[in-house]
mmCIF file of N, CA and C in Angstrom:
data_model
loop_
_atom_site.group_PDB
_atom_site.id
_atom_site.type_symbol
_atom_site.label_atom_id
_atom_site.label_comp_id
_atom_site.label_asym_id
_atom_site.label_seq_id
_atom_site.Cartn_x
_atom_site.Cartn_y
_atom_site.Cartn_z
ATOM 1 N N MET J 1 0.852 -1.165 0.000
ATOM 2 C CA MET J 1 0.000 0.000 0.000
ATOM 3 C C MET J 1 0.897 1.227 0.000
ATOM 4 N N THR J 2 0.678 2.115 -0.948
ATOM 5 C CA THR J 2 1.463 3.335 -1.035
ATOM 6 C C THR J 2 0.657 4.483 -0.448
ATOM 7 N N PRO J 3 1.166 5.120 0.615
ATOM 8 C CA PRO J 3 0.422 6.231 1.211
ATOM 9 C C PRO J 3 0.287 7.398 0.242
ATOM 10 N N SER J 4 -0.824 8.074 0.314
ATOM 11 C CA SER J 4 -1.073 9.260 -0.488
ATOM 12 C C SER J 4 -1.464 10.385 0.457
ATOM 13 N N PRO J 5 -0.927 11.581 0.261
ATOM 14 C CA PRO J 5 -1.269 12.677 1.177
ATOM 15 C C PRO J 5 -2.711 13.151 1.029
ATOM 16 N N THR J 6 -3.366 12.866 -0.109
ATOM 17 C CA THR J 6 -4.717 13.377 -0.327
ATOM 18 C C THR J 6 -5.792 12.306 -0.266
ATOM 19 N N THR J 7 -5.441 11.055 -0.449
ATOM 20 C CA THR J 7 -6.421 9.976 -0.466
ATOM 21 C C THR J 7 -6.169 9.036 0.704
ATOM 22 N N PRO J 8 -7.195 8.751 1.503
ATOM 23 C CA PRO J 8 -6.987 7.809 2.602
ATOM 24 C C PRO J 8 -6.593 6.432 2.060
ATOM 25 N N PRO J 9 -5.743 5.690 2.780
ATOM 26 C CA PRO J 9 -5.349 4.359 2.318
ATOM 27 C C PRO J 9 -6.528 3.385 2.381
ATOM 28 N N HIS J 10 -6.501 2.401 1.505
ATOM 29 C CA HIS J 10 -7.559 1.396 1.426
ATOM 30 C C HIS J 10 -6.962 -0.003 1.354
ATOM 31 N N TYR J 11 -7.679 -0.966 1.925
ATOM 32 C CA TYR J 11 -7.434 -2.370 1.617
ATOM 33 C C TYR J 11 -8.312 -2.689 0.421
ATOM 34 N N HIS J 12 -7.804 -3.528 -0.467
ATOM 35 C CA HIS J 12 -8.595 -3.978 -1.606
ATOM 36 C C HIS J 12 -8.748 -5.484 -1.476
ATOM 37 N N VAL J 13 -9.984 -5.923 -1.325
ATOM 38 C CA VAL J 13 -10.296 -7.335 -1.130
ATOM 39 C C VAL J 13 -10.912 -7.860 -2.415
ATOM 40 N N LEU J 14 -10.403 -8.980 -2.914
ATOM 41 C CA LEU J 14 -11.001 -9.644 -4.064
ATOM 42 C C LEU J 14 -11.832 -10.804 -3.549
ATOM 43 N N ALA J 15 -13.106 -10.850 -3.948
ATOM 44 C CA ALA J 15 -14.008 -11.915 -3.517
ATOM 45 C C ALA J 15 -14.660 -12.523 -4.750
ATOM 46 N N SER J 16 -15.027 -13.776 -4.647
ATOM 47 C CA SER J 16 -15.669 -14.466 -5.763
ATOM 48 C C SER J 16 -16.832 -15.293 -5.239
ATOM 49 N N ASP J 17 -17.925 -15.332 -6.011
ATOM 50 C CA ASP J 17 -19.055 -16.190 -5.656
ATOM 51 C C ASP J 17 -19.100 -17.432 -6.543
ATOM 52 N N GLY J 18 -18.017 -17.678 -7.265
ATOM 53 C CA GLY J 18 -17.956 -18.816 -8.169
ATOM 54 C C GLY J 18 -18.276 -18.443 -9.606
ATOM 55 N N LYS J 19 -19.020 -17.361 -9.804
ATOM 56 C CA LYS J 19 -19.365 -16.881 -11.145
ATOM 57 C C LYS J 19 -18.768 -15.511 -11.426
ATOM 58 N N HIS J 20 -18.778 -14.665 -10.440
ATOM 59 C CA HIS J 20 -18.321 -13.287 -10.602
ATOM 60 C C HIS J 20 -17.239 -12.978 -9.578
ATOM 61 N N ARG J 21 -16.380 -12.034 -9.948
ATOM 62 C CA ARG J 21 -15.369 -11.532 -9.016
ATOM 63 C C ARG J 21 -15.763 -10.122 -8.609
ATOM 64 N N TYR J 22 -15.544 -9.810 -7.362
ATOM 65 C CA TYR J 22 -15.883 -8.500 -6.819
ATOM 66 C C TYR J 22 -14.651 -7.905 -6.156
ATOM 67 N N ARG J 23 -14.472 -6.612 -6.327
ATOM 68 C CA ARG J 23 -13.399 -5.899 -5.646
ATOM 69 C C ARG J 23 -14.041 -5.017 -4.586
ATOM 70 N N ILE J 24 -13.620 -5.209 -3.355
ATOM 71 C CA ILE J 24 -14.175 -4.470 -2.228
ATOM 72 C C ILE J 24 -13.085 -3.546 -1.700
ATOM 73 N N SER J 25 -13.347 -2.250 -1.694
ATOM 74 C CA SER J 25 -12.391 -1.277 -1.164
ATOM 75 C C SER J 25 -12.807 -0.899 0.249
ATOM 76 N N ILE J 26 -11.864 -0.996 1.178
ATOM 77 C CA ILE J 26 -12.135 -0.684 2.577
ATOM 78 C C ILE J 26 -11.218 0.455 3.004
ATOM 79 N N ASN J 27 -11.817 1.578 3.355
ATOM 80 C CA ASN J 27 -11.052 2.725 3.840
ATOM 81 C C ASN J 27 -10.474 2.357 5.203
ATOM 82 N N VAL J 28 -9.145 2.362 5.321
ATOM 83 C CA VAL J 28 -8.515 1.929 6.568
ATOM 84 C C VAL J 28 -8.059 3.083 7.452
ATOM 85 N N ARG J 29 -8.257 4.290 7.000
ATOM 86 C CA ARG J 29 -7.822 5.442 7.798
ATOM 87 C C ARG J 29 -8.763 6.604 7.511
ATOM 88 N N SER J 30 -9.705 6.839 8.405
ATOM 89 C CA SER J 30 -10.693 7.886 8.217
ATOM 90 C C SER J 30 -10.068 9.265 8.393
ATOM 91 N N ARG J 31 -10.692 10.248 7.805
ATOM 92 C CA ARG J 31 -10.249 11.634 8.012
ATOM 93 C C ARG J 31 -10.840 12.214 9.292
ATOM 94 N N SER J 32 -11.864 11.563 9.830
ATOM 95 C CA SER J 32 -12.451 12.034 11.082
ATOM 96 C C SER J 32 -11.838 11.272 12.257
ATOM 97 N N TYR J 33 -11.993 11.823 13.457
ATOM 98 C CA TYR J 33 -11.393 11.226 14.640
ATOM 99 C C TYR J 33 -12.407 10.334 15.338
ATOM 100 N N PRO J 34 -12.048 9.186 15.834
ATOM 101 C CA PRO J 34 -10.749 8.529 15.677
ATOM 102 C C PRO J 34 -10.624 7.930 14.276
ATOM 103 N N PRO J 35 -9.440 7.956 13.700
ATOM 104 C CA PRO J 35 -9.276 7.584 12.294
ATOM 105 C C PRO J 35 -9.126 6.087 12.026
ATOM 106 N N ASP J 36 -8.948 5.271 13.057
ATOM 107 C CA ASP J 36 -8.581 3.870 12.867
ATOM 108 C C ASP J 36 -9.731 2.987 12.390
ATOM 109 N N LEU J 37 -9.392 2.021 11.547
ATOM 110 C CA LEU J 37 -10.305 0.940 11.198
ATOM 111 C C LEU J 37 -10.257 -0.057 12.351
ATOM 112 N N LEU J 38 -11.412 -0.388 12.887
ATOM 113 C CA LEU J 38 -11.475 -1.299 14.028
ATOM 114 C C LEU J 38 -11.994 -2.658 13.576
ATOM 115 N N TYR J 39 -11.554 -3.704 14.271
ATOM 116 C CA TYR J 39 -12.013 -5.047 13.938
ATOM 117 C C TYR J 39 -12.148 -5.877 15.206
ATOM 118 N N VAL J 40 -12.843 -6.996 15.049
ATOM 119 C CA VAL J 40 -12.984 -7.972 16.121
ATOM 120 C C VAL J 40 -12.933 -9.354 15.470
ATOM 121 N N LEU J 41 -12.240 -10.289 16.089
ATOM 122 C CA LEU J 41 -12.215 -11.677 15.623
ATOM 123 C C LEU J 41 -13.005 -12.520 16.609
ATOM 124 N N GLU J 42 -13.967 -13.240 16.099
ATOM 125 C CA GLU J 42 -14.783 -14.100 16.947
ATOM 126 C C GLU J 42 -14.880 -15.466 16.277
ATOM 127 N N PRO J 43 -13.949 -16.388 16.603
ATOM 128 C CA PRO J 43 -13.918 -17.696 15.937
ATOM 129 C C PRO J 43 -15.201 -18.510 16.114
ATOM 130 N N GLN J 44 -15.879 -18.367 17.221
ATOM 131 C CA GLN J 44 -17.110 -19.121 17.478
ATOM 132 C C GLN J 44 -18.327 -18.200 17.391
ATOM 133 N N PHE J 45 -18.425 -17.433 16.311
ATOM 134 C CA PHE J 45 -19.503 -16.457 16.161
ATOM 135 C C PHE J 45 -20.823 -17.167 15.860
ATOM 136 N N HIS J 46 -21.826 -16.898 16.681
ATOM 137 C CA HIS J 46 -23.173 -17.439 16.470
ATOM 138 C C HIS J 46 -24.161 -16.293 16.622
ATOM 139 N N HIS J 47 -25.000 -16.115 15.613
ATOM 140 C CA HIS J 47 -25.991 -15.052 15.647
ATOM 141 C C HIS J 47 -27.083 -15.419 14.646
ATOM 142 N N PRO J 48 -28.350 -15.097 14.904
ATOM 143 C CA PRO J 48 -29.427 -15.434 13.966
ATOM 144 C C PRO J 48 -29.217 -14.879 12.551
ATOM 145 N N ILE J 49 -28.501 -13.778 12.421
ATOM 146 C CA ILE J 49 -28.313 -13.186 11.093
ATOM 147 C C ILE J 49 -27.485 -14.090 10.173
ATOM 148 N N THR J 50 -26.642 -14.947 10.729
ATOM 149 C CA THR J 50 -25.810 -15.799 9.873
ATOM 150 C C THR J 50 -26.659 -16.793 9.088
ATOM 151 N N ARG J 51 -27.773 -17.253 9.642
ATOM 152 C CA ARG J 51 -28.663 -18.149 8.886
ATOM 153 C C ARG J 51 -29.230 -17.435 7.666
ATOM 154 N N LYS J 52 -29.612 -16.173 7.842
ATOM 155 C CA LYS J 52 -30.141 -15.409 6.711
ATOM 156 C C LYS J 52 -29.088 -15.266 5.621
ATOM 157 N N LEU J 53 -27.856 -15.001 6.012
ATOM 158 C CA LEU J 53 -26.787 -14.831 5.027
ATOM 159 C C LEU J 53 -26.472 -16.144 4.324
ATOM 160 N N LEU J 54 -26.475 -17.254 5.044
ATOM 161 C CA LEU J 54 -26.188 -18.555 4.442
ATOM 162 C C LEU J 54 -27.265 -18.987 3.453
ATOM 163 N N ASN J 55 -28.496 -18.504 3.615
ATOM 164 C CA ASN J 55 -29.591 -18.880 2.722
ATOM 165 C C ASN J 55 -29.637 -18.070 1.433
ATOM 166 N N LEU J 56 -28.793 -17.068 1.298
ATOM 167 C CA LEU J 56 -28.777 -16.262 0.074
ATOM 168 C C LEU J 56 -28.110 -17.023 -1.064
ATOM 169 N N GLU J 57 -28.621 -16.837 -2.272
ATOM 170 C CA GLU J 57 -27.968 -17.377 -3.462
ATOM 171 C C GLU J 57 -26.673 -16.603 -3.684
ATOM 172 N N PRO J 58 -25.677 -17.221 -4.337
ATOM 173 C CA PRO J 58 -24.442 -16.488 -4.648
ATOM 174 C C PRO J 58 -24.738 -15.241 -5.484
ATOM 175 N N GLY J 59 -23.929 -14.209 -5.303
ATOM 176 C CA GLY J 59 -24.078 -12.981 -6.074
ATOM 177 C C GLY J 59 -24.305 -11.783 -5.178
ATOM 178 N N PHE J 60 -24.517 -10.641 -5.812
ATOM 179 C CA PHE J 60 -24.730 -9.389 -5.096
ATOM 180 C C PHE J 60 -26.181 -9.286 -4.662
ATOM 181 N N HIS J 61 -26.403 -8.851 -3.436
ATOM 182 C CA HIS J 61 -27.749 -8.652 -2.906
ATOM 183 C C HIS J 61 -27.797 -7.323 -2.173
ATOM 184 N N ARG J 62 -28.798 -6.518 -2.499
ATOM 185 C CA ARG J 62 -29.018 -5.302 -1.719
ATOM 186 C C ARG J 62 -29.713 -5.739 -0.432
ATOM 187 N N LEU J 63 -29.070 -5.481 0.682
ATOM 188 C CA LEU J 63 -29.598 -5.929 1.967
ATOM 189 C C LEU J 63 -30.155 -4.742 2.739
ATOM 190 N N TYR J 64 -31.227 -4.991 3.458
ATOM 191 C CA TYR J 64 -31.885 -3.940 4.212
ATOM 192 C C TYR J 64 -31.747 -4.205 5.698
ATOM 193 N N TYR J 65 -31.753 -3.122 6.443
ATOM 194 C CA TYR J 65 -31.598 -3.226 7.889
ATOM 195 C C TYR J 65 -32.776 -3.994 8.481
ATOM 196 N N PRO J 66 -32.535 -4.814 9.510
ATOM 197 C CA PRO J 66 -33.616 -5.561 10.171
ATOM 198 C C PRO J 66 -34.736 -4.627 10.599
ATOM 199 N N PRO J 67 -35.930 -5.137 10.839
ATOM 200 C CA PRO J 67 -36.222 -6.481 11.281
ATOM 201 C C PRO J 67 -36.247 -7.553 10.191
ATOM 202 N N ALA J 68 -36.598 -7.249 8.957
ATOM 203 C CA ALA J 68 -36.733 -8.310 7.954
ATOM 204 C C ALA J 68 -35.447 -8.558 7.177
ATOM 205 N N GLY J 69 -34.504 -7.629 7.239
ATOM 206 C CA GLY J 69 -33.319 -7.728 6.395
ATOM 207 C C GLY J 69 -32.183 -8.519 7.008
ATOM 208 N N ALA J 70 -31.102 -8.618 6.220
ATOM 209 C CA ALA J 70 -29.915 -9.349 6.667
ATOM 210 C C ALA J 70 -28.682 -8.455 6.659
ATOM 211 N N ALA J 71 -28.883 -7.141 6.590
ATOM 212 C CA ALA J 71 -27.745 -6.225 6.581
ATOM 213 C C ALA J 71 -27.031 -6.273 7.929
ATOM 214 N N LEU J 72 -25.720 -6.167 7.869
ATOM 215 C CA LEU J 72 -24.919 -6.200 9.091
ATOM 216 C C LEU J 72 -24.776 -4.792 9.657
ATOM 217 N N ASP J 73 -25.216 -4.598 10.863
ATOM 218 C CA ASP J 73 -24.986 -3.358 11.593
ATOM 219 C C ASP J 73 -24.268 -3.774 12.865
ATOM 220 N N TYR J 74 -22.954 -3.615 12.838
ATOM 221 C CA TYR J 74 -22.128 -4.176 13.900
ATOM 222 C C TYR J 74 -22.432 -3.610 15.277
ATOM 223 N N VAL J 75 -22.834 -2.374 15.352
ATOM 224 C CA VAL J 75 -23.070 -1.763 16.654
ATOM 225 C C VAL J 75 -24.522 -1.965 17.086
ATOM 226 N N ARG J 76 -25.483 -1.476 16.280
ATOM 227 C CA ARG J 76 -26.891 -1.572 16.666
ATOM 228 C C ARG J 76 -27.434 -2.991 16.571
ATOM 229 N N GLY J 77 -26.798 -3.840 15.753
ATOM 230 C CA GLY J 77 -27.278 -5.209 15.586
ATOM 231 C C GLY J 77 -26.888 -6.147 16.705
ATOM 232 N N GLY J 78 -26.077 -5.689 17.641
ATOM 233 C CA GLY J 78 -25.675 -6.533 18.756
ATOM 234 C C GLY J 78 -24.827 -7.720 18.341
ATOM 235 N N LEU J 79 -24.048 -7.580 17.270
ATOM 236 C CA LEU J 79 -23.230 -8.693 16.788
ATOM 237 C C LEU J 79 -22.037 -8.957 17.689
ATOM 238 N N PHE J 80 -21.589 -7.939 18.399
ATOM 239 C CA PHE J 80 -20.504 -8.070 19.372
ATOM 240 C C PHE J 80 -20.494 -6.809 20.215
ATOM 241 N N GLU J 81 -19.707 -6.834 21.252
ATOM 242 C CA GLU J 81 -19.582 -5.667 22.120
ATOM 243 C C GLU J 81 -18.541 -4.716 21.529
ATOM 244 N N PRO J 82 -18.883 -3.453 21.293
ATOM 245 C CA PRO J 82 -17.932 -2.514 20.690
ATOM 246 C C PRO J 82 -16.602 -2.407 21.436
ATOM 247 N N HIS J 83 -16.583 -2.603 22.752
ATOM 248 C CA HIS J 83 -15.318 -2.487 23.492
ATOM 249 C C HIS J 83 -14.338 -3.608 23.124
ATOM 250 N N GLN J 84 -14.795 -4.653 22.424
ATOM 251 C CA GLN J 84 -13.917 -5.738 21.985
ATOM 252 C C GLN J 84 -13.087 -5.350 20.756
ATOM 253 N N MET J 85 -13.455 -4.277 20.094
ATOM 254 C CA MET J 85 -12.797 -3.900 18.843
ATOM 255 C C MET J 85 -11.391 -3.366 19.092
ATOM 256 N N GLN J 86 -10.503 -3.653 18.123
ATOM 257 C CA GLN J 86 -9.112 -3.207 18.180
ATOM 258 C C GLN J 86 -8.760 -2.502 16.875
ATOM 259 N N PRO J 87 -7.814 -1.566 16.904
ATOM 260 C CA PRO J 87 -7.369 -0.931 15.657
ATOM 261 C C PRO J 87 -6.629 -1.943 14.776
ATOM 262 N N LEU J 88 -6.880 -1.876 13.487
ATOM 263 C CA LEU J 88 -6.198 -2.733 12.521
ATOM 264 C C LEU J 88 -5.038 -1.955 11.923
ATOM 265 N N PRO J 89 -3.792 -2.344 12.225
ATOM 266 C CA PRO J 89 -2.655 -1.606 11.666
ATOM 267 C C PRO J 89 -2.587 -1.814 10.156
ATOM 268 N N PHE J 90 -2.505 -0.739 9.418
ATOM 269 C CA PHE J 90 -2.477 -0.827 7.955
ATOM 270 C C PHE J 90 -1.100 -0.528 7.380
ATOM 271 N N ASP J 91 -0.196 -0.023 8.202
ATOM 272 C CA ASP J 91 1.086 0.457 7.685
ATOM 273 C C ASP J 91 2.263 -0.382 8.169
ATOM 274 N N ARG J 92 2.009 -1.640 8.503
ATOM 275 C CA ARG J 92 3.085 -2.538 8.932
ATOM 276 C C ARG J 92 3.232 -3.662 7.921
ATOM 277 N N PRO J 93 4.465 -4.133 7.730
ATOM 278 C CA PRO J 93 4.638 -5.253 6.807
ATOM 279 C C PRO J 93 3.952 -6.508 7.351
ATOM 280 N N GLY J 94 3.478 -7.334 6.439
ATOM 281 C CA GLY J 94 2.824 -8.567 6.855
ATOM 282 C C GLY J 94 2.217 -9.272 5.674
ATOM 283 N N GLN J 95 1.418 -10.274 5.961
ATOM 284 C CA GLN J 95 0.783 -11.072 4.921
ATOM 285 C C GLN J 95 -0.169 -10.200 4.112
ATOM 286 N N THR J 96 -0.126 -10.338 2.784
ATOM 287 C CA THR J 96 -0.989 -9.528 1.929
ATOM 288 C C THR J 96 -2.139 -10.327 1.354
ATOM 289 N N THR J 97 -2.123 -11.628 1.497
ATOM 290 C CA THR J 97 -3.204 -12.467 1.005
ATOM 291 C C THR J 97 -3.745 -13.279 2.163
ATOM 292 N N ILE J 98 -5.040 -13.184 2.375
ATOM 293 C CA ILE J 98 -5.657 -13.930 3.482
ATOM 294 C C ILE J 98 -6.335 -15.150 2.913
#
């Protein structure tokens, strides 16, 4: 990742559903405070929303916020406790393919 003084840095994720490839850009450094991209790892994640996501056909889907939708709202959806989140370092050397 090459830093730019005018454009916030991004991670670029390539995803495939078996038919199509998608490029997902994730802003990793906001211009507002606090600027950090936060994440949480939960290896044993269980939540009713995962059943809805697993039942979707492959491809792009416009998702709507609950009660009927399957859109992910990490804070209001109660998917995890916000205090569990940690900053994701974007400017350190490391693995580039997950």
